[in-house]
Amino acid sequence: MTFENKSVFISGAATGIGRATALAFASQGAKVLIADVDKRAADVVAEISGMGGVAQFAQCDVTDAAQVRAAVAKAVQDHGGLHAAFNNAGVLPKPEPMHEVTDAGFDRVMEVDLKGVFHCMQAQIAQFLTTGGGAIVNTASVAGLIADPMMSVYVAAKHAVVGLTKAAAVEYATRGIRVNAIAPGFVATPMTEAWLEDEDFREEMFKHNIIGRAADPAEISGTVLHLCSEAASFTNGTVHVVDGGQTAH
Amino acid sequence: MTTAQKIFDVTGKVAFITGAGSGLGRAMAEVLAANGAKLVLFDVSAKGLATTVSGLGATEVETVVGDVSDEAAVEGAIATCIGRFGRLDIACANAGIADPEPARLDGYKSENWHKTVGINLDGVFYVNRAAIREMLKTGGGKVINTASMWGLAGAAAVAPLPAYTATKGAVVNLTRELGLEYAKDNVQVNAICPGFFDTAIGDPNDPDFAKATVEFTPMGRTAKAEEIMGSVLYLASSASDFVTGTSLVIDGGCAAR
């Protein structure tokens, strides 16, 4: 598998799954545009440059469509087009009973986790239609397939990401655009760090989760590279589950 | 070799593939051989196996002629694998048939039902059991079961396939169960769910069927056998070490619609 000279857009790559995937893409020769609100993305760019790769950081809030369009345009201009995109930026709300969620709390999660992916896909699809196609991978979650208590808005947003993925896949299937999602299970990232340190949470989490461990972010990147590559040329509208068996029961 | 190359590497791994004499099984043999695996290939057709082997170059390969619905034949083939290579790392339970005479259930012949169940379900059971027993001895492995998009949905809008859909659905859920049973043993068990591929099982000689398959597929085309290769390499390699009990859909968008 190689992404030599391919231009790849990744949102939410300052840390965690996005960072690991950016490094994996760069190791295969991709030119990586990292769109993130988090300035630590600059460290990932430096890391990629240090290993001889090509990467740029576009500070970008995915809830703002104009900023997303600008970041996609930057990838196109600076990296010779756009070939693949990994829409990964997201927020994980604090566990909260559904009847206590505020409108503002609901809107915040939906703005980032759903509308952010929507903005990214709109800009990327518009670009792909001018060049004959490309591949999109969206980060859903096992919460896009099943529900956890106290996570109602996140569960709803991630289910919606799965729906958007299928809708775009079917709508643009004959125009060279493939759209798939990944559904990671529990992954050890800064986003989940506080949870993993909570012993009660760990016990609850792994009670029915036979594999009994969280994944390292690098264990997710192979799935994204596969789906973005020509090796997945007939894979469209699917959700690739990477959860150590969590949703098989 | 970079990390990303390493995680898709199967150099030196030993793979057992049923239905390796044609179609998707042949593509599986080709991609695993091209990435450094040693192979034991199983098929009912000696001629088909010979054709597959002729396309593999310098790969270390053993062939066994047999029927997956024959428990002893499968056990013997796994024993041959262990005898030749000493271990088994990757098992592709891929052999399968479509309903011998597609028909709605009220007119369905029992002999066709039992034949389809024997190959598509009993065969997967025999291969999985024998392979997992070996993998438990060596600390892990990868099992890849060939289900179908008709393991996730009914097929009658295209063709009446009661036995095929039943057996492929069973393979999907057996895969979930085995993924869970062996999650802690470093044996990952996953399935692939292909849509319409240009292989003999889809009857490419029937122009009406060929037209129906293209019309049914959102991507507006059927797939070449080699388009399964990436998913197989992904599931056979450490790229999928946190992936178990899942079914990968490779169907050009059919299941999404």
Coordinates of C-alpha atoms in Angstrom, one line a residue:
Chain A
M1 CA 0.0 0.0 0.0
T2 CA 1.4 3.4 -0.9
F3 CA 0.0 6.9 -0.9
E4 CA 3.0 8.4 -2.7
N5 CA 2.2 12.0 -3.6
K6 CA -1.5 11.6 -2.6
S7 CA -3.0 14.5 -0.9
V8 CA -4.9 13.5 2.3
F9 CA -7.1 15.8 4.5
I10 CA -7.5 14.8 8.1
S11 CA -9.6 16.7 10.7
G12 CA -8.9 16.3 14.4
A13 CA -5.3 15.1 14.1
A14 CA -3.6 16.9 17.0
T15 CA -3.9 13.8 19.2
G16 CA -5.3 10.3 19.4
I17 CA -6.6 8.4 16.4
G18 CA -6.2 11.3 14.0
R19 CA -2.5 11.8 15.0
A20 CA -1.7 8.1 14.6
T21 CA -3.4 8.0 11.3
A22 CA -1.7 11.2 10.0
L23 CA 1.7 9.6 10.9
A24 CA 0.7 6.3 9.1
F25 CA -0.4 8.2 6.0
A26 CA 2.8 10.3 5.9
S27 CA 4.9 7.1 6.3
Q28 CA 3.3 5.9 3.1
G29 CA 4.2 9.0 1.2
A30 CA 1.0 11.0 1.5
K31 CA 1.0 14.8 1.8
V32 CA -1.1 15.5 4.8
L33 CA -3.2 18.5 5.6
I34 CA -4.2 18.5 9.2
A35 CA -7.3 20.6 10.0
D36 CA -7.8 21.1 13.8
V37 CA -8.7 23.7 16.4
D38 CA -6.0 22.3 18.6
K39 CA -2.6 24.0 18.0
R40 CA -0.8 20.8 19.1
A41 CA -1.5 19.7 15.5
A42 CA 1.6 21.8 14.7
D43 CA 3.7 19.2 16.7
V44 CA 2.3 16.4 14.5
V45 CA 3.3 18.4 11.4
A46 CA 6.8 18.9 12.8
E47 CA 7.0 15.2 13.6
I48 CA 6.0 14.3 10.0
S49 CA 8.5 16.8 8.6
G50 CA 11.2 15.3 10.9
M51 CA 10.7 11.9 9.3
G52 CA 11.0 13.5 5.8
G53 CA 7.3 13.7 5.1
V54 CA 5.1 16.5 3.9
A55 CA 2.4 18.0 6.2
Q56 CA 0.7 21.3 6.9
F57 CA -1.5 22.5 9.6
A58 CA -4.7 24.5 8.9
Q59 CA -6.2 25.9 12.1
C60 CA -9.8 25.1 11.5
D61 CA -13.0 24.8 13.4
V62 CA -15.1 22.2 11.7
T63 CA -18.4 23.8 12.9
D64 CA -17.6 26.7 10.6
A65 CA -18.2 25.7 6.9
A66 CA -16.1 28.6 5.6
Q67 CA -13.1 27.5 7.6
V68 CA -13.5 23.9 6.4
R69 CA -13.8 25.0 2.8
A70 CA -10.6 27.1 3.2
A71 CA -8.7 24.1 4.7
V72 CA -9.8 21.8 1.9
A73 CA -8.8 24.5 -0.7
K74 CA -5.4 24.7 1.0
A75 CA -4.8 21.0 0.6
V76 CA -5.8 21.2 -3.0
Q77 CA -3.5 24.2 -3.7
D78 CA -0.5 23.2 -1.7
H79 CA -0.6 19.4 -2.2
G80 CA -1.6 19.0 -5.8
G81 CA -5.3 18.2 -5.4
L82 CA -7.2 16.0 -2.9
H83 CA -7.3 12.2 -3.0
A84 CA -8.6 11.1 0.4
A85 CA -10.1 12.5 3.5
F86 CA -10.5 11.3 7.1
N87 CA -13.1 13.3 8.9
N88 CA -12.2 12.5 12.5
A89 CA -12.7 15.6 14.6
G90 CA -15.1 15.1 17.4
V91 CA -15.9 15.9 21.0
L92 CA -16.9 13.4 23.7
P93 CA -19.4 15.0 26.2
K94 CA -19.4 14.2 29.9
P95 CA -21.7 11.4 30.9
E96 CA -25.1 12.9 31.7
P97 CA -28.7 11.7 32.2
M98 CA -30.6 12.5 29.1
H99 CA -33.3 14.4 30.9
E100 CA -30.7 16.8 32.2
V101 CA -29.0 17.6 28.9
T102 CA -29.3 21.3 28.1
D103 CA -30.1 22.6 24.6
A104 CA -26.7 24.2 24.5
G105 CA -25.0 20.9 25.4
F106 CA -27.0 19.0 22.7
D107 CA -26.2 21.6 20.1
R108 CA -22.5 21.6 20.9
V109 CA -22.1 17.9 20.4
M110 CA -24.2 17.9 17.2
E111 CA -22.3 20.9 15.8
V112 CA -18.9 19.2 16.1
D113 CA -19.6 15.5 15.8
L114 CA -22.3 15.7 13.1
K115 CA -22.3 19.1 11.4
G116 CA -18.5 19.2 11.4
V117 CA -18.4 15.9 9.4
F118 CA -21.2 17.2 7.2
H119 CA -19.2 20.4 6.4
C120 CA -16.1 18.4 5.6
M121 CA -17.9 16.0 3.3
Q122 CA -19.6 18.9 1.5
A123 CA -16.3 20.6 0.7
Q124 CA -14.6 17.3 -0.2
I125 CA -17.3 16.0 -2.4
A126 CA -17.5 19.4 -4.3
Q127 CA -13.8 19.1 -4.9
F128 CA -13.9 15.4 -5.8
L129 CA -16.6 16.1 -8.4
T130 CA -14.2 18.4 -10.3
T131 CA -11.5 15.7 -10.5
G132 CA -13.4 12.4 -10.9
G133 CA -13.4 11.1 -7.4
G134 CA -11.8 10.2 -4.1
A135 CA -12.3 8.4 -0.9
I136 CA -13.8 9.6 2.4
V137 CA -13.6 7.9 5.8
N138 CA -15.7 9.3 8.7
T139 CA -15.0 8.5 12.3
A140 CA -18.2 7.2 13.8
S141 CA -18.0 5.0 16.9
V142 CA -19.5 1.8 18.3
A143 CA -21.8 4.5 19.7
G144 CA -23.0 4.8 16.1
L145 CA -24.2 1.2 16.3
I146 CA -25.2 0.6 19.9
A147 CA -26.0 2.8 22.9
D148 CA -24.3 3.5 26.2
P149 CA -26.3 5.0 29.1
M150 CA -25.6 8.6 29.9
M151 CA -24.3 9.3 26.4
S152 CA -27.5 10.1 24.6
V153 CA -26.4 13.0 22.4
Y154 CA -23.1 11.4 21.4
V155 CA -25.0 8.2 20.5
A156 CA -27.4 10.1 18.4
A157 CA -24.7 12.1 16.7
K158 CA -22.6 9.0 15.9
H159 CA -25.6 7.1 14.6
A160 CA -26.2 10.1 12.3
V161 CA -22.6 10.0 11.1
V162 CA -23.3 6.4 10.0
G163 CA -26.5 7.6 8.2
L164 CA -24.6 10.5 6.5
T165 CA -21.9 8.1 5.4
K166 CA -24.4 5.7 3.8
A167 CA -26.4 8.6 2.2
A168 CA -23.3 10.1 0.6
A169 CA -22.0 6.7 -0.5
V170 CA -25.2 5.8 -2.4
E171 CA -25.7 9.4 -3.8
Y172 CA -22.2 9.6 -5.3
A173 CA -21.5 5.9 -6.0
T174 CA -21.3 6.3 -9.8
R175 CA -19.1 9.4 -9.6
G176 CA -15.9 7.9 -8.3
I177 CA -16.5 8.8 -4.7
R178 CA -16.4 6.2 -2.0
V179 CA -17.6 7.0 1.5
N180 CA -17.1 4.7 4.5
A181 CA -17.0 5.0 8.3
I182 CA -15.0 3.5 11.0
A183 CA -16.6 2.5 14.4
P184 CA -13.8 2.4 16.9
G185 CA -14.5 0.8 20.3
F186 CA -12.6 1.9 23.3
V187 CA -9.3 3.6 22.3
A188 CA -6.8 5.1 24.7
T189 CA -6.6 8.7 23.7
P190 CA -6.5 12.1 25.5
M191 CA -10.3 12.2 24.8
T192 CA -10.9 9.1 26.9
E193 CA -8.0 9.4 29.3
A194 CA -10.1 10.6 32.3
W195 CA -12.5 7.7 31.8
L196 CA -9.8 5.1 31.6
E197 CA -8.3 6.3 34.9
D198 CA -11.7 5.8 36.6
E199 CA -11.7 2.3 38.1
D200 CA -15.5 2.1 38.4
F201 CA -15.8 3.1 34.7
R202 CA -13.2 0.5 33.7
E203 CA -15.0 -2.2 35.6
E204 CA -18.3 -1.3 34.0
M205 CA -16.7 -0.9 30.5
F206 CA -15.1 -4.3 30.4
K207 CA -17.8 -6.2 32.2
H208 CA -19.3 -7.3 28.9
N209 CA -16.3 -6.4 26.7
I210 CA -14.4 -9.7 26.5
I211 CA -11.1 -8.4 25.1
G212 CA -10.6 -6.4 28.3
R213 CA -8.4 -3.6 27.1
A214 CA -8.5 -0.4 25.2
A215 CA -6.9 -0.1 21.7
D216 CA -3.9 1.9 21.0
P217 CA -4.6 4.7 18.5
A218 CA -2.2 3.0 16.1
E219 CA -4.5 0.0 16.0
I220 CA -7.1 2.1 14.2
S221 CA -5.0 3.6 11.5
G222 CA -4.6 0.5 9.4
T223 CA -8.4 0.4 8.9
V224 CA -8.4 4.0 7.7
L225 CA -5.5 3.5 5.3
H226 CA -7.2 0.4 3.9
L227 CA -10.5 2.2 3.3
C228 CA -8.8 5.2 1.7
S229 CA -6.7 3.1 -0.6
E230 CA -7.4 1.6 -4.0
A231 CA -7.4 -1.8 -2.3
A232 CA -10.9 -0.9 -1.1
S233 CA -12.2 0.0 -4.6
F234 CA -15.5 -1.9 -4.2
T235 CA -16.1 -1.0 -0.5
N236 CA -18.7 1.8 -0.2
G237 CA -21.3 2.9 2.3
T238 CA -19.9 0.5 5.0
V239 CA -19.0 0.8 8.6
H240 CA -15.7 -0.9 9.6
V241 CA -15.9 -1.9 13.3
V242 CA -12.6 -1.8 15.2
D243 CA -13.7 -2.7 18.7
G244 CA -12.1 -5.9 19.9
G245 CA -15.5 -7.7 19.7
Q246 CA -17.4 -5.2 21.8
T247 CA -20.4 -5.0 19.5
A248 CA -20.4 -8.7 18.5
H249 CA -22.4 -9.6 21.6
Chain B
M1 CA 9.9 -0.9 6.4
T2 CA 7.6 1.7 7.9
T3 CA 5.0 1.0 10.6
A4 CA 2.2 1.2 8.0
Q5 CA 3.9 -1.3 5.8
K6 CA 4.6 -3.7 8.7
I7 CA 1.0 -3.8 9.8
F8 CA -0.1 -5.1 6.4
D9 CA 2.7 -7.6 6.2
V10 CA 2.2 -11.4 6.2
T11 CA 5.7 -12.5 5.4
G12 CA 6.3 -16.0 6.6
K13 CA 2.8 -16.6 7.7
V14 CA 1.1 -19.9 6.8
A15 CA -2.3 -19.6 5.2
F16 CA -5.0 -22.2 4.5
I17 CA -7.6 -21.3 1.9
T18 CA -10.6 -23.3 0.8
G19 CA -12.2 -22.8 -2.6
A20 CA -8.8 -21.7 -3.8
G21 CA -9.3 -23.2 -7.3
S22 CA -11.3 -20.2 -8.6
G23 CA -12.8 -16.8 -8.0
L24 CA -12.3 -15.1 -4.7
G25 CA -10.3 -18.0 -3.3
R26 CA -7.8 -17.7 -6.1
A27 CA -7.5 -13.9 -5.5
M28 CA -6.9 -14.6 -1.8
A29 CA -4.1 -17.0 -2.7
E30 CA -2.6 -14.4 -5.0
V31 CA -2.6 -11.5 -2.5
L32 CA -1.3 -13.6 0.4
A33 CA 1.4 -15.1 -1.7
A34 CA 2.4 -11.7 -3.1
N35 CA 2.8 -10.4 0.4
G36 CA 5.0 -13.3 1.5
A37 CA 2.8 -16.0 3.0
K38 CA 3.2 -19.7 2.5
L39 CA 0.0 -21.5 1.3
V40 CA -2.0 -24.6 1.6
L41 CA -4.8 -24.5 -1.0
F42 CA -7.9 -26.7 -0.9
D43 CA -10.5 -27.2 -3.6
V44 CA -12.7 -29.9 -5.1
S45 CA -11.1 -29.1 -8.5
A46 CA -7.6 -30.3 -9.0
K47 CA -7.6 -28.4 -12.3
G48 CA -8.6 -25.2 -10.6
L49 CA -5.9 -25.6 -8.0
A50 CA -3.3 -26.2 -10.7
T51 CA -4.4 -23.0 -12.5
T52 CA -4.2 -21.0 -9.2
V53 CA -0.7 -22.4 -8.4
S54 CA 0.6 -21.6 -11.9
G55 CA -0.1 -17.9 -11.2
L56 CA 1.7 -17.8 -7.9
G57 CA 5.4 -17.6 -8.9
A58 CA 7.9 -18.9 -6.4
T59 CA 5.6 -19.2 -3.4
E60 CA 5.9 -22.2 -1.1
V61 CA 2.6 -23.9 -1.7
E62 CA 0.8 -27.2 -1.0
T63 CA -2.4 -28.3 -2.6
V64 CA -5.1 -30.6 -1.3
V65 CA -8.1 -31.8 -3.4
G66 CA -11.2 -32.3 -1.3
D67 CA -14.7 -31.3 -0.4
V68 CA -15.2 -29.0 2.6
S69 CA -18.5 -30.7 3.5
D70 CA -16.3 -33.8 4.2
E71 CA -15.1 -33.5 7.8
A72 CA -12.3 -36.0 7.4
A73 CA -11.0 -34.2 4.2
V74 CA -10.8 -30.9 6.0
E75 CA -9.1 -32.4 9.1
G76 CA -6.6 -34.2 6.7
A77 CA -5.8 -30.9 4.9
I78 CA -5.1 -29.1 8.1
A79 CA -2.9 -32.0 9.1
T80 CA -1.1 -31.7 5.8
C81 CA -0.6 -28.0 6.5
I82 CA 0.9 -28.7 9.9
G83 CA 3.1 -31.5 8.5
R84 CA 4.5 -29.3 5.8
F85 CA 4.8 -25.9 7.6
G86 CA 4.5 -26.8 11.3
R87 CA 1.8 -24.1 12.0
L88 CA -1.3 -22.3 10.7
D89 CA -1.6 -18.5 11.0
I90 CA -4.4 -17.6 8.6
A91 CA -7.4 -19.6 7.6
C92 CA -9.8 -18.5 4.9
A93 CA -13.0 -20.5 5.0
N94 CA -14.0 -19.4 1.5
A95 CA -15.5 -22.4 -0.3
G96 CA -19.1 -22.0 -1.1
I97 CA -21.9 -22.6 -3.6
A98 CA -25.0 -20.7 -4.6
D99 CA -28.3 -22.6 -4.5
P100 CA -27.9 -25.3 -7.1
E101 CA -31.4 -24.5 -8.5
P102 CA -32.6 -21.1 -7.3
A103 CA -36.3 -21.4 -6.4
R104 CA -38.8 -20.1 -3.9
L105 CA -39.0 -22.2 -0.8
D106 CA -42.4 -23.9 -1.5
G107 CA -40.8 -25.6 -4.5
Y108 CA -37.4 -26.0 -3.0
K109 CA -35.7 -29.5 -3.2
S110 CA -34.4 -30.9 0.1
E111 CA -31.3 -32.3 -1.6
N112 CA -30.3 -28.8 -2.7
W113 CA -30.9 -27.4 0.8
H114 CA -28.7 -30.1 2.4
K115 CA -26.0 -29.7 -0.3
T116 CA -25.8 -25.9 0.3
V117 CA -25.8 -26.2 4.1
G118 CA -23.1 -29.0 3.9
I119 CA -20.7 -26.8 1.9
N120 CA -21.5 -23.3 3.1
L121 CA -22.1 -23.9 6.8
D122 CA -20.8 -27.4 7.8
G123 CA -17.7 -26.6 5.7
V124 CA -17.1 -23.3 7.5
F125 CA -17.6 -25.1 10.9
Y126 CA -15.0 -27.8 10.0
V127 CA -12.4 -25.3 8.8
N128 CA -12.9 -22.9 11.7
R129 CA -12.7 -25.7 14.4
A130 CA -9.6 -27.3 12.9
A131 CA -7.9 -24.0 12.3
I132 CA -8.6 -22.5 15.7
R133 CA -7.3 -25.7 17.4
E134 CA -4.0 -25.1 15.7
M135 CA -4.0 -21.4 16.4
L136 CA -4.5 -21.9 20.1
K137 CA -1.3 -24.0 20.2
T138 CA 0.8 -21.2 18.7
G139 CA -0.6 -18.1 20.4
G140 CA -3.1 -16.8 17.9
G141 CA -4.2 -16.4 14.3
K142 CA -6.6 -14.9 11.8
V143 CA -9.8 -16.6 10.5
I144 CA -11.5 -15.1 7.5
N145 CA -14.9 -16.5 6.7
T146 CA -16.5 -15.8 3.3
A147 CA -20.1 -14.8 4.0
S148 CA -22.0 -12.6 1.5
M149 CA -24.1 -9.4 1.4
W150 CA -26.9 -12.0 1.3
G151 CA -25.8 -12.9 4.8
L152 CA -27.1 -9.5 5.9
A153 CA -30.2 -9.2 3.7
G154 CA -32.7 -11.2 1.7
A155 CA -31.9 -11.9 -2.0
A156 CA -35.3 -12.5 -3.6
A157 CA -35.4 -9.0 -5.3
V158 CA -32.6 -10.4 -7.5
A159 CA -33.0 -14.2 -7.2
P160 CA -34.7 -16.6 -4.8
L161 CA -31.8 -18.1 -2.8
P162 CA -33.3 -19.5 0.5
A163 CA -30.4 -21.9 1.3
Y164 CA -27.7 -19.4 0.3
T165 CA -29.1 -16.6 2.4
A166 CA -29.7 -18.9 5.4
T167 CA -26.2 -20.3 5.3
K168 CA -24.5 -16.9 4.8
G169 CA -26.5 -15.4 7.6
A170 CA -25.3 -18.3 9.8
V171 CA -21.7 -17.6 8.8
V172 CA -22.1 -13.9 9.9
N173 CA -23.4 -14.9 13.3
L174 CA -21.0 -17.8 13.8
T175 CA -18.2 -15.3 13.1
R176 CA -19.6 -12.9 15.8
E177 CA -19.7 -15.8 18.3
L178 CA -16.2 -17.1 17.5
G179 CA -14.8 -13.6 17.6
L180 CA -16.1 -13.3 21.2
E181 CA -15.1 -16.9 22.2
Y182 CA -11.5 -16.4 21.2
A183 CA -11.1 -12.6 21.8
K184 CA -8.7 -13.2 24.7
D185 CA -6.7 -15.9 22.8
N186 CA -5.4 -13.5 20.1
V187 CA -7.5 -15.3 17.4
Q188 CA -9.3 -12.8 15.4
V189 CA -12.4 -14.2 13.5
N190 CA -14.0 -12.0 10.9
A191 CA -16.1 -12.4 7.8
I192 CA -16.2 -10.7 4.4
C193 CA -19.6 -10.0 2.8
P194 CA -19.0 -9.6 -0.9
G195 CA -21.6 -8.2 -3.2
F196 CA -21.7 -9.0 -6.9
F197 CA -18.2 -10.1 -8.1
D198 CA -17.4 -11.4 -11.6
T199 CA -16.8 -15.0 -10.4
A200 CA -18.4 -18.3 -11.5
I201 CA -20.8 -18.3 -8.5
G202 CA -22.7 -15.3 -9.8
D203 CA -23.5 -17.0 -13.2
P204 CA -21.9 -14.4 -15.4
N205 CA -23.1 -16.2 -18.5
D206 CA -26.7 -15.3 -17.9
P207 CA -27.2 -11.8 -19.5
D208 CA -30.4 -11.0 -17.6
F209 CA -28.7 -11.8 -14.3
A210 CA -25.7 -9.8 -15.2
K211 CA -27.9 -6.8 -16.0
A212 CA -29.8 -7.2 -12.7
T213 CA -26.7 -7.2 -10.7
V214 CA -25.4 -4.0 -12.2
E215 CA -28.7 -2.3 -11.7
F216 CA -28.9 -3.4 -8.1
T217 CA -25.4 -2.1 -7.3
P218 CA -25.2 1.6 -6.5
M219 CA -21.7 1.9 -8.0
G220 CA -23.3 0.7 -11.3
R221 CA -20.9 -2.1 -11.9
T222 CA -19.8 -5.5 -10.6
A223 CA -16.4 -6.2 -9.0
K224 CA -13.4 -8.0 -10.3
A225 CA -12.2 -10.8 -8.1
E226 CA -9.0 -8.9 -7.3
E227 CA -11.0 -6.2 -5.6
I228 CA -11.4 -8.6 -2.6
M229 CA -7.6 -8.6 -2.1
G230 CA -7.3 -5.5 0.0
S231 CA -9.9 -6.6 2.5
V232 CA -8.3 -10.0 2.8
L233 CA -4.8 -8.6 3.4
Y234 CA -6.3 -6.3 6.0
L235 CA -8.0 -9.1 7.9
A236 CA -5.0 -11.4 7.6
S237 CA -2.5 -8.9 8.9
S238 CA -1.8 -7.1 12.1
A239 CA -3.7 -4.1 10.7
S240 CA -6.8 -5.7 12.0
D241 CA -5.5 -6.9 15.4
F242 CA -8.3 -5.0 17.3
V243 CA -10.9 -6.2 14.8
T244 CA -12.9 -9.4 15.7
G245 CA -16.4 -10.7 15.2
T246 CA -17.1 -8.3 12.4
S247 CA -18.3 -8.6 8.9
L248 CA -16.7 -6.4 6.2
V249 CA -19.1 -5.5 3.5
I250 CA -17.5 -5.2 0.0
D251 CA -20.6 -4.7 -2.2
G252 CA -20.3 -1.4 -4.1
G253 CA -22.9 0.2 -1.8
C254 CA -25.7 -2.4 -2.0
A255 CA -26.1 -2.8 1.8
A256 CA -26.2 1.0 2.3
R257 CA -29.2 1.4 0.1

